[in-house]
Amino acid sequence: MPCAVVLQTKISARELEHIKKYPNAKLISLGIGDTTEPLPDIITLTMADYARALSTAEGYRGYGAEQGNKALRKAIAETFYKDLPVKDTEVFVSDGSQCDISRLQLLLGNNVTIAVQDPSFPAYIDSSVIVGQAGDFEDETGKYRNIEYMKCEPQNQFFPDLSTTSRTDVIFFCSPNNPTGHAASREQLEELVEFARHNGSVIIYDSSYAAYITDESPQSIFEIPGAREVAIEISSFSKFAGFTGIRLGWTVVPEELFYSNGFPVINDFNRIVCTCFNGASNIAQAGGLACLSSEGFMVETLASVGLKVYGGANAPYVWVHFPGMKSWDLFTKILEKTHIITVPGCGFGPGGEEYIRLGAFGHRECIVEASGRLRSLFS
Amino acid sequence: MPCAVVLQTKISARELEHIKKYPNAKLISLGIGDTTEPLPDIITLTMADYARALSTAEGYRGYGAEQGNKALRKAIAETFYKDLPVKDTEVFVSDGSQCDISRLQLLLGNNVTIAVQDPSFPAYIDSSVIVGQAGDFEDETGKYRNIEYMKCEPQNQFFPDLSTTSRTDVIFFCSPNNPTGHAASREQLEELVEFARHNGSVIIYDSSYAAYITDESPQSIFEIPGAREVAIEISSFSKFAGFTGIRLGWTVVPEELFYSNGFPVINDFNRIVCTCFNGASNIAQAGGLACLSSEGFMVETLASVGLKVYGGANAPYVWVHFPGMKSWDLFTKILEKTHIITVPGCGFGPGGEEYIRLGAFGHRECIVEASGRLRSLFS
């Protein structure tokens, strides 16, 4: 059957075969999407400190809240849903988006119909098959009978023709999409939300790759008016922060999302999380919080003295604008006055003139110290 | 509905009420079973080192195997299933037994009947309700219509009368049982396995509390002949090693377990693990491996010079027998010759005479060094 497990097994078998056949070839794998870059010190130091403290009476922690620790839920809400009405109590910390896809399938049960983008990440269909929603597999079409496949191809700007899409109870939608890499535009997502509202469908929106968005495409479905009544968003620290092996993600279930009988979905999801999950590893959660706090700290400090600060939220870099100034002059001034090395923005192209880039990769204390010096200089 | 979430919520509400009513009372909670003791250094140092290495090119790790890292699977098989034919490939590392209960329920689907001990840990019934096996809740009896409740009470030595127990597809059985604390005897488990074999039922055996067993009750269902054809075992580092917040457990699915159509259950569980789970946190796995390795190392070293060594496998203590010697003499000899502090066995009661206790709580290097010195002394 065409599920991800089988796909990966098949690929691995072919890989082994190939190595046998060409033992001296330098095989390059562009297969599974995995992260490879070392993590910033501030994240791993925080996790190491957290782990070591578990050997002390003061630092030992047993079970945490199944929904995740409060500070992390708050940091996720404030970092990824800034200016959106997402509450920390609507954020459920997970051990990764793939795991929450299955927990959502448990919540949905086998008596619902689903739609998926075609092509899409196999876990939506595979979990649907496991839970018993998919119906028979049809060899001629390569499709499961009960699943609505929404074709996404270059000809339709990778967005389905909703006028010919059948109504389903649930719509899985991933943006930027894995594998096509297409990020849905605001207009496309408005159309999708309108479609779901009209049909009484729930959108399960996978934003695991949102950190890669560089244009004005929405990073969250909740940027679209009306989405809170029809959408759940799942996301992950995996690709954004290199946490693939550490395992950390989250799911947002808005309070305005109800079953047709008026029962709030968030209550049901909370029940699933408490019954079928016991929270993400506390060490991983400490790492996630450090990841969100360090850049946030610097951004807040610089913004507090009136500087125009960008980045930080989705990347370990802070990008600061000094209108009318030259980057190298800024670099020199900061170095002379504060003994901090920065990167002049013009090094990234002429569009970077008037900017400097601050890395937030250092130790937490170092970030705090640097933020203090910069505040003194500019206030 | 009578599920764990509701139970816990109700208890918490009563707790808050009580605190309001008696603000100065020193409330003691003997409610949720959680661990409170700091972890041995060797575990937290290993996790801290692992976490820090994620900041280096050499130490960075992305996705691991969904089934868990090979060394840990091997260590679990060798530590907990010593002298039993459990292979490392039959061990699936999880983020806790509660999570694997739900993954097993996903595997089973809604079209099976289940039996549970009455009373038992609520997750069996709660997950059964969620997946749709339980049927209607009957207020008069306090039971779900489709669930077989196997009464376990002092009158029947906390073991159900199987002659009056209806056949079900699945039997959840926890030993030592939460909440009664009763560990099933070998005879009881033989009867259970025979019952399952006769009926073609699958036993899902929860051994999360096996480390607390101090008598000759079996620590694993696989100690019972014939169990490999009818049982799955779920277990956990939570209580045994204080990993409740770190999240680590495992499930053993024997190769000899088949569906009635001849399909191996292990293949199906592997598919669930690969589709609905992406492996336990790699840092937690490193901690679990350290936990199993340190005591094992000391046990092996001492056994290799012919000493009678006990413990180590299920506790961070090694208990060494020196027939005919006095504990305090041993203590003095070891201290004088090797500069190692031990604990004379007689300190734990007269039955401890002739023994010393070695703690395996130290740094890994320290354990290695100590083991070497002790080997020199006794070889």
Coordinates of C-alpha atoms in Angstrom, one line a residue, chain A residues 1 3-5 8 32-45 47-49 51-58 60-64 66 95 98-100 102-103 105-107 109-110 121-123 126-127 129-131 144 209 238-239 241-247 270-284 363, chain B residues 1 3-5 8 32-45 47-49 51-58 60-64 66 95 98-100 102-103 105-107 109-110 121-123 126-127 129-131 144 209 238-239 241-247 270-284 363:
Chain A
M1 CA 0.0 0.0 0.0
C3 CA 2.1 4.8 2.6
A4 CA 5.1 6.7 3.8
V5 CA 6.5 3.7 5.6
Q8 CA 10.7 5.2 2.8
I32 CA 14.2 12.9 3.5
G33 CA 14.1 16.5 4.6
D34 CA 16.3 16.7 7.7
T35 CA 18.2 19.4 9.4
T36 CA 22.0 19.4 9.6
E37 CA 23.2 22.6 11.1
P38 CA 24.5 22.7 14.7
L39 CA 22.2 24.5 17.1
P40 CA 22.9 27.9 18.7
D41 CA 24.7 27.7 22.0
I42 CA 21.9 29.4 23.9
I43 CA 19.5 26.5 23.1
T44 CA 21.9 23.6 23.9
L45 CA 23.3 25.3 27.0
M47 CA 18.9 22.2 27.7
A48 CA 22.2 21.0 29.2
D49 CA 21.6 23.2 32.3
A51 CA 19.2 18.3 32.3
R52 CA 21.9 18.8 34.9
A53 CA 19.5 20.4 37.3
L54 CA 17.5 17.2 37.3
S55 CA 20.2 15.8 39.5
T56 CA 19.4 18.4 42.2
A57 CA 16.5 18.5 44.6
E58 CA 15.6 22.0 43.5
Y60 CA 14.2 18.0 39.6
R61 CA 10.9 18.0 37.7
G62 CA 8.5 15.1 37.3
Y63 CA 5.3 15.2 35.2
G64 CA 4.7 18.5 33.6
E66 CA 0.2 17.5 29.3
D95 CA 6.5 16.2 20.3
Q98 CA 3.4 14.3 12.7
C99 CA 2.4 13.0 16.1
D100 CA -0.4 15.7 16.4
S102 CA -2.4 11.3 14.4
R103 CA -3.8 12.6 17.6
Q105 CA -7.1 11.7 13.6
L106 CA -8.0 10.0 16.8
L107 CA -10.1 12.9 17.7
G109 CA -12.5 9.1 14.2
N110 CA -13.3 6.9 11.2
F121 CA 3.0 14.9 2.9
P122 CA 2.0 11.2 3.2
A123 CA 1.2 11.3 6.9
D126 CA -1.5 7.3 6.0
S127 CA -3.0 8.2 9.3
V129 CA -6.0 4.9 6.3
I130 CA -4.9 3.7 9.8
V131 CA -7.9 5.3 11.5
Y144 CA -8.4 5.9 -1.8
Y209 CA 7.6 25.1 7.0
S238 CA 11.8 20.7 13.6
K239 CA 12.7 22.7 10.5
A241 CA 14.9 25.4 14.8
G242 CA 16.7 22.2 13.8
F243 CA 14.7 20.1 16.4
T244 CA 14.0 17.1 14.2
G245 CA 15.6 14.7 16.7
I246 CA 14.8 16.7 19.8
R247 CA 11.0 16.5 19.0
N270 CA -7.5 18.7 25.4
R271 CA -9.0 15.4 26.4
I272 CA -7.0 13.6 23.7
V273 CA -3.8 15.3 24.8
C274 CA -4.4 14.3 28.4
T275 CA -5.3 10.7 27.6
C276 CA -3.1 9.8 24.7
F277 CA 0.0 12.0 25.4
N278 CA 1.8 13.1 28.5
G279 CA 3.6 16.2 27.2
A280 CA 6.8 16.8 25.3
S281 CA 10.1 16.0 27.0
N282 CA 10.7 18.7 29.5
I283 CA 14.3 19.2 28.3
A284 CA 13.1 19.7 24.7
H363 CA 25.1 32.4 25.4
Chain B
M1 CA -17.9 10.8 31.5
C3 CA -12.3 9.4 32.1
A4 CA -8.9 10.2 33.6
V5 CA -9.1 13.8 32.4
Q8 CA -7.9 14.7 37.4
I32 CA -1.0 11.5 41.1
G33 CA 2.0 9.1 41.2
D34 CA 5.0 11.2 40.3
T35 CA 8.7 10.9 40.9
T36 CA 10.5 13.4 43.1
E37 CA 14.1 12.2 43.6
P38 CA 16.9 13.9 41.8
L39 CA 18.5 11.8 39.0
P40 CA 21.9 10.2 39.1
D41 CA 24.7 12.4 37.7
I42 CA 25.6 9.9 35.1
I43 CA 22.2 10.2 33.5
T44 CA 22.0 14.0 33.5
L45 CA 25.6 14.5 32.6
M47 CA 22.0 14.2 28.5
A48 CA 23.8 17.5 29.1
D49 CA 26.7 16.4 27.0
A51 CA 22.5 18.4 24.3
R52 CA 25.7 20.5 24.1
A53 CA 27.1 18.4 21.3
L54 CA 24.1 19.4 19.2
S55 CA 25.8 22.8 18.9
T56 CA 28.8 21.1 17.1
A57 CA 29.0 19.9 13.5
E58 CA 30.1 16.4 14.7
Y60 CA 24.5 17.4 15.7
R61 CA 21.8 14.9 15.0
G62 CA 18.5 15.3 13.1
Y63 CA 15.8 12.6 12.8
G64 CA 16.6 9.3 14.4
E66 CA 11.3 6.1 14.6
D95 CA 7.9 8.6 24.8
Q98 CA 0.5 6.0 28.0
C99 CA 1.4 7.2 24.5
D100 CA 1.9 3.6 23.3
S102 CA -3.0 5.0 22.4
R103 CA -0.8 3.9 19.5
Q105 CA -5.5 1.4 20.2
L106 CA -4.9 3.0 16.8
L107 CA -3.6 -0.3 15.6
G109 CA -9.2 0.1 15.7
N110 CA -12.8 0.3 16.9
F121 CA -5.3 2.8 35.2
P122 CA -7.9 4.9 33.4
A123 CA -5.9 5.2 30.2
D126 CA -10.3 6.2 28.2
S127 CA -8.4 5.4 25.0
V129 CA -13.7 5.2 24.5
I130 CA -11.9 7.6 22.2
V131 CA -11.2 5.0 19.6
Y144 CA -19.3 0.8 29.3
Y209 CA 5.9 -0.7 37.7
S238 CA 9.1 7.0 34.2
K239 CA 8.8 5.3 37.6
A241 CA 14.3 5.9 36.5
G242 CA 12.4 9.1 37.4
F243 CA 11.8 10.0 33.8
T244 CA 8.2 11.1 34.1
G245 CA 9.0 14.6 32.7
I246 CA 11.8 13.5 30.3
R247 CA 9.4 11.0 28.6
N270 CA 6.1 -0.7 13.1
R271 CA 3.9 1.0 10.5
I272 CA 2.0 2.9 13.3
V273 CA 5.3 4.0 14.9
C274 CA 6.6 5.3 11.6
T275 CA 3.4 7.0 10.6
C276 CA 2.1 8.4 13.9
F277 CA 5.3 8.9 15.9
N278 CA 8.8 10.1 15.0
G279 CA 10.8 8.6 17.8
A280 CA 11.4 9.7 21.4
S281 CA 13.5 12.8 22.0
N282 CA 17.1 11.9 21.2
I283 CA 18.3 13.6 24.5
A284 CA 15.9 11.5 26.5
H363 CA 29.8 10.3 36.8

